[in-house]
PDB file of C-alpha atoms in Angstrom:
ATOM      1  CA  MET A 195      -0.063   0.083  -0.085  1.00 60.00           C
ATOM      2  CA  SER A 196       2.801   2.216   0.754  1.00 68.00           C
ATOM      3  CA  GLY A 197       3.705   2.389  -2.905  1.00 89.00           C
ATOM      4  CA  ILE A 198       0.834   4.761  -4.086  1.00 95.00           C
ATOM      5  CA  LEU A 199       0.651   6.071  -0.765  1.00 96.00           C
ATOM      6  CA  MET A 200       3.579   7.649  -0.722  1.00 96.00           C
ATOM      7  CA  PRO A 201       3.304   9.373  -4.201  1.00 98.00           C
ATOM      8  CA  LEU A 202       0.181  10.681  -3.043  1.00 98.00           C
ATOM      9  CA  PHE A 203       1.600  12.236  -0.462  1.00 97.00           C
ATOM     10  CA  LEU A 204       4.614  13.736  -2.006  1.00 98.00           C
ATOM     11  CA  ILE A 205       2.122  15.128  -4.786  1.00 98.00           C
ATOM     12  CA  ALA A 206      -0.297  16.401  -2.018  1.00 98.00           C
ATOM     13  CA  ILE A 207       3.169  18.466  -0.613  1.00 98.00           C
ATOM     14  CA  LEU A 208       4.308  19.720  -4.293  1.00 98.00           C
ATOM     15  CA  PRO A 209       2.225  22.854  -4.318  1.00 97.00           C
ATOM     16  CA  TYR A 210       3.433  23.746  -1.716  1.00 97.00           C
ATOM     17  CA  LEU A 211       7.156  23.194  -2.559  1.00 97.00           C
ATOM     18  CA  ALA A 212       6.357  24.462  -5.796  1.00 96.00           C
ATOM     19  CA  LYS A 213       5.474  27.938  -3.823  1.00 96.00           C
ATOM     20  CA  LEU A 214       8.835  28.388  -2.485  1.00 97.00           C
ATOM     21  CA  PRO A 215      10.500  30.042  -5.962  1.00 97.00           C
ATOM     22  CA  LEU A 216       7.071  32.051  -6.157  1.00 96.00           C
ATOM     23  CA  VAL A 217       7.684  33.223  -2.758  1.00 96.00           C
ATOM     24  CA  TRP A 218      11.587  34.254  -3.513  1.00 97.00           C
ATOM     25  CA  ALA A 219       9.782  36.280  -6.915  1.00 95.00           C
ATOM     26  CA  MET A 220       7.661  37.770  -4.769  1.00 94.00           C
ATOM     27  CA  HIS A 221      10.084  38.733  -2.408  1.00 95.00           C
ATOM     28  CA  ARG A 222      12.664  39.864  -5.457  1.00 95.00           C
ATOM     29  CA  ALA A 223       9.680  42.236  -6.745  1.00 92.00           C
ATOM     30  CA  GLY A 224       9.412  44.901  -3.827  1.00 91.00           C
ATOM     31  CA  GLY A 225       8.455  42.477  -1.021  1.00 93.00           C
ATOM     32  CA  TYR A 226       5.933  39.795   0.118  1.00 93.00           C
ATOM     33  CA  ASP A 227       2.649  41.301  -0.056  1.00 91.00           C
ATOM     34  CA  ASN A 228       0.960  39.082   2.688  1.00 94.00           C
ATOM     35  CA  HIS A 229      -2.174  41.178   2.358  1.00 95.00           C
ATOM     36  CA  TYR A 230      -3.093  40.464  -0.984  1.00 95.00           C
ATOM     37  CA  PRO A 231      -0.575  38.092  -2.304  1.00 94.00           C
ATOM     38  CA  ARG A 232      -2.866  36.781  -5.396  1.00 94.00           C
ATOM     39  CA  GLN A 233      -2.976  40.456  -6.614  1.00 95.00           C
ATOM     40  CA  GLN A 234       0.526  40.575  -5.986  1.00 95.00           C
ATOM     41  CA  GLN A 235       1.269  37.298  -7.836  1.00 94.00           C
ATOM     42  CA  SER A 236      -0.983  38.351 -10.814  1.00 95.00           C
ATOM     43  CA  GLN A 237       1.345  41.291 -11.204  1.00 95.00           C
ATOM     44  CA  LEU A 238       4.370  39.107 -11.930  1.00 95.00           C
ATOM     45  CA  SER A 239       5.940  38.450 -15.043  1.00 96.00           C
ATOM     46  CA  GLY A 240       8.720  36.233 -16.523  1.00 96.00           C
ATOM     47  CA  PHE A 241      10.087  33.891 -13.807  1.00 96.00           C
ATOM     48  CA  GLY A 242       7.575  35.111 -11.004  1.00 96.00           C
ATOM     49  CA  GLN A 243       4.582  34.640 -13.433  1.00 97.00           C
ATOM     50  CA  ARG A 244       5.770  31.278 -14.394  1.00 97.00           C
ATOM     51  CA  CYS A 245       6.338  30.022 -10.913  1.00 96.00           C
ATOM     52  CA  THR A 246       2.712  31.070 -10.179  1.00 97.00           C
ATOM     53  CA  ALA A 247       1.624  29.136 -12.982  1.00 97.00           C
ATOM     54  CA  ALA A 248       3.259  26.393 -11.722  1.00 97.00           C
ATOM     55  CA  HIS A 249       2.421  26.353  -7.998  1.00 97.00           C
ATOM     56  CA  TYR A 250      -1.045  26.554  -9.451  1.00 96.00           C
ATOM     57  CA  ASN A 251      -1.044  23.994 -12.032  1.00 97.00           C
ATOM     58  CA  SER A 252       0.176  21.665  -8.890  1.00 98.00           C
ATOM     59  CA  PHE A 253      -2.670  21.613  -7.464  1.00 97.00           C
ATOM     60  CA  GLU A 254      -4.607  20.484 -10.700  1.00 97.00           C
ATOM     61  CA  ALA A 255      -2.251  18.124 -11.101  1.00 98.00           C
ATOM     62  CA  LEU A 256      -2.945  16.656  -7.324  1.00 98.00           C
ATOM     63  CA  ALA A 257      -6.764  16.677  -7.929  1.00 97.00           C
ATOM     64  CA  PHE A 258      -6.086  14.351 -11.031  1.00 98.00           C
ATOM     65  CA  PHE A 259      -3.888  12.014  -9.696  1.00 98.00           C
ATOM     66  CA  SER A 260      -5.937  11.848  -6.208  1.00 98.00           C
ATOM     67  CA  VAL A 261      -8.713  10.167  -8.323  1.00 98.00           C
ATOM     68  CA  ALA A 262      -6.416   8.082 -10.167  1.00 98.00           C
ATOM     69  CA  VAL A 263      -4.963   6.959  -6.564  1.00 98.00           C
ATOM     70  CA  LEU A 264      -8.648   6.658  -5.054  1.00 97.00           C
ATOM     71  CA  MET A 265      -9.477   4.272  -7.828  1.00 97.00           C
ATOM     72  CA  VAL A 266      -6.588   1.840  -6.923  1.00 97.00           C
ATOM     73  CA  LEU A 267      -7.423   1.638  -3.404  1.00 95.00           C
ATOM     74  CA  ALA A 268     -11.060   0.925  -4.059  1.00 95.00           C
ATOM     75  CA  VAL A 269     -10.298  -1.911  -5.672  1.00 95.00           C
ATOM     76  CA  GLY A 270      -8.125  -3.140  -3.343  1.00 92.00           C
ATOM     77  CA  GLN A 271      -5.250  -4.694  -5.549  1.00 89.00           C
ATOM     78  CA  VAL A 272      -2.060  -2.352  -5.793  1.00 95.00           C
ATOM     79  CA  THR A 273       0.297  -4.185  -8.269  1.00 96.00           C
ATOM     80  CA  PRO A 274       3.837  -3.138  -8.749  1.00 96.00           C
ATOM     81  CA  LEU A 275       3.074  -1.694 -12.449  1.00 97.00           C
ATOM     82  CA  MET A 276       0.537   0.733 -10.629  1.00 97.00           C
ATOM     83  CA  GLN A 277       3.338   1.506  -7.877  1.00 97.00           C
ATOM     84  CA  LEU A 278       5.494   2.243 -10.810  1.00 97.00           C
ATOM     85  CA  LEU A 279       3.008   4.347 -12.987  1.00 98.00           C
ATOM     86  CA  ALA A 280       2.317   6.160  -9.360  1.00 98.00           C
ATOM     87  CA  TRP A 281       6.467   7.105  -9.315  1.00 97.00           C
ATOM     88  CA  SER A 282       6.321   8.174 -12.688  1.00 98.00           C
ATOM     89  CA  PHE A 283       3.658  10.639 -12.362  1.00 98.00           C
ATOM     90  CA  VAL A 284       5.690  12.085  -9.142  1.00 98.00           C
ATOM     91  CA  GLY A 285       8.579  12.145 -11.601  1.00 98.00           C
ATOM     92  CA  CYS A 286       7.615  13.329 -14.083  1.00 98.00           C
ATOM     93  CA  ARG A 287       5.339  16.324 -12.053  1.00 98.00           C
ATOM     94  CA  VAL A 288       8.915  17.591 -10.459  1.00 98.00           C
ATOM     95  CA  GLY A 289      10.657  17.266 -13.821  1.00 98.00           C
ATOM     96  CA  TYR A 290       7.645  19.685 -14.536  1.00 98.00           C
ATOM     97  CA  LEU A 291       8.467  22.416 -12.150  1.00 98.00           C
ATOM     98  CA  PHE A 292      11.785  22.625 -13.173  1.00 97.00           C
ATOM     99  CA  CYS A 293      10.885  22.701 -17.093  1.00 98.00           C
ATOM    100  CA  TYR A 294       8.331  25.629 -15.989  1.00 97.00           C
ATOM    101  CA  TRP A 295      10.882  27.776 -13.825  1.00 97.00           C
ATOM    102  CA  LEU A 296      13.688  27.308 -16.075  1.00 97.00           C
ATOM    103  CA  ASN A 297      10.947  28.135 -19.386  1.00 98.00           C
ATOM    104  CA  TRP A 298      11.725  24.869 -21.027  1.00 98.00           C
ATOM    105  CA  ALA A 299       8.351  24.850 -22.328  1.00 97.00           C
ATOM    106  CA  THR A 300       8.290  21.978 -25.222  1.00 98.00           C
ATOM    107  CA  LEU A 301      10.086  19.506 -23.100  1.00 98.00           C
ATOM    108  CA  ARG A 302       7.342  20.711 -19.953  1.00 98.00           C
ATOM    109  CA  SER A 303       4.446  19.982 -22.419  1.00 98.00           C
ATOM    110  CA  LEU A 304       5.848  16.464 -23.223  1.00 98.00           C
ATOM    111  CA  ILE A 305       6.737  15.728 -19.636  1.00 98.00           C
ATOM    112  CA  TRP A 306       3.160  16.998 -18.503  1.00 98.00           C
ATOM    113  CA  LEU A 307       1.435  14.528 -21.317  1.00 98.00           C
ATOM    114  CA  ALA A 308       3.781  11.801 -19.528  1.00 98.00           C
ATOM    115  CA  SER A 309       2.544  12.350 -16.050  1.00 98.00           C
ATOM    116  CA  MET A 310      -1.276  12.496 -17.608  1.00 98.00           C
ATOM    117  CA  ALA A 311      -0.840   9.278 -19.224  1.00 98.00           C
ATOM    118  CA  SER A 312       0.750   7.800 -15.872  1.00 98.00           C
ATOM    119  CA  ALA A 313      -2.422   8.747 -13.745  1.00 98.00           C
ATOM    120  CA  ILE A 314      -4.767   7.662 -17.444  1.00 98.00           C
ATOM    121  CA  SER A 315      -3.217   4.479 -16.869  1.00 98.00           C
ATOM    122  CA  LEU A 316      -3.822   3.929 -13.247  1.00 98.00           C
ATOM    123  CA  MET A 317      -7.324   4.321 -13.705  1.00 98.00           C
ATOM    124  CA  LEU A 318      -7.326   2.072 -16.888  1.00 98.00           C
ATOM    125  CA  LEU A 319      -6.024  -0.514 -14.554  1.00 97.00           C
ATOM    126  CA  ALA A 320      -8.009  -0.379 -12.023  1.00 97.00           C
ATOM    127  CA  LEU A 321     -11.138   0.100 -14.140  1.00 97.00           C
ATOM    128  CA  ALA A 322      -9.465  -3.426 -15.692  1.00 96.00           C
ATOM    129  CA  ARG A 323      -9.731  -5.034 -12.005  1.00 92.00           C
ATOM    130  CA  LEU A 324     -13.592  -4.345 -11.460  1.00 86.00           C
TER     131      LEU A 324
END
């Protein structure tokens, strides 16, 4: 079970880890505005804007991956392939963040596609076990 729960835990904390470079970018842009952080984030450009997008996208990925893991847990059988796919999703999402921060758009899109393929594969494997 830990082979599927640990990746879920990591994906759950990833949006908060992804916020760290965003906080740095906000500090560079005149200091972190704790009263109106989202307004400040909307005014960032370049690196700061990419950090904002990466942070929010991490929450979107969490929702999708959570459904995949819940489906696997619902069928009650976690196979080694399912564990591999879950860890693949984690690796892809970490790579995705770095590509966003470094402005590597094409590679980022390919990594996004691979992460979605991993999550969808998890869902299909769970459905196949019904």
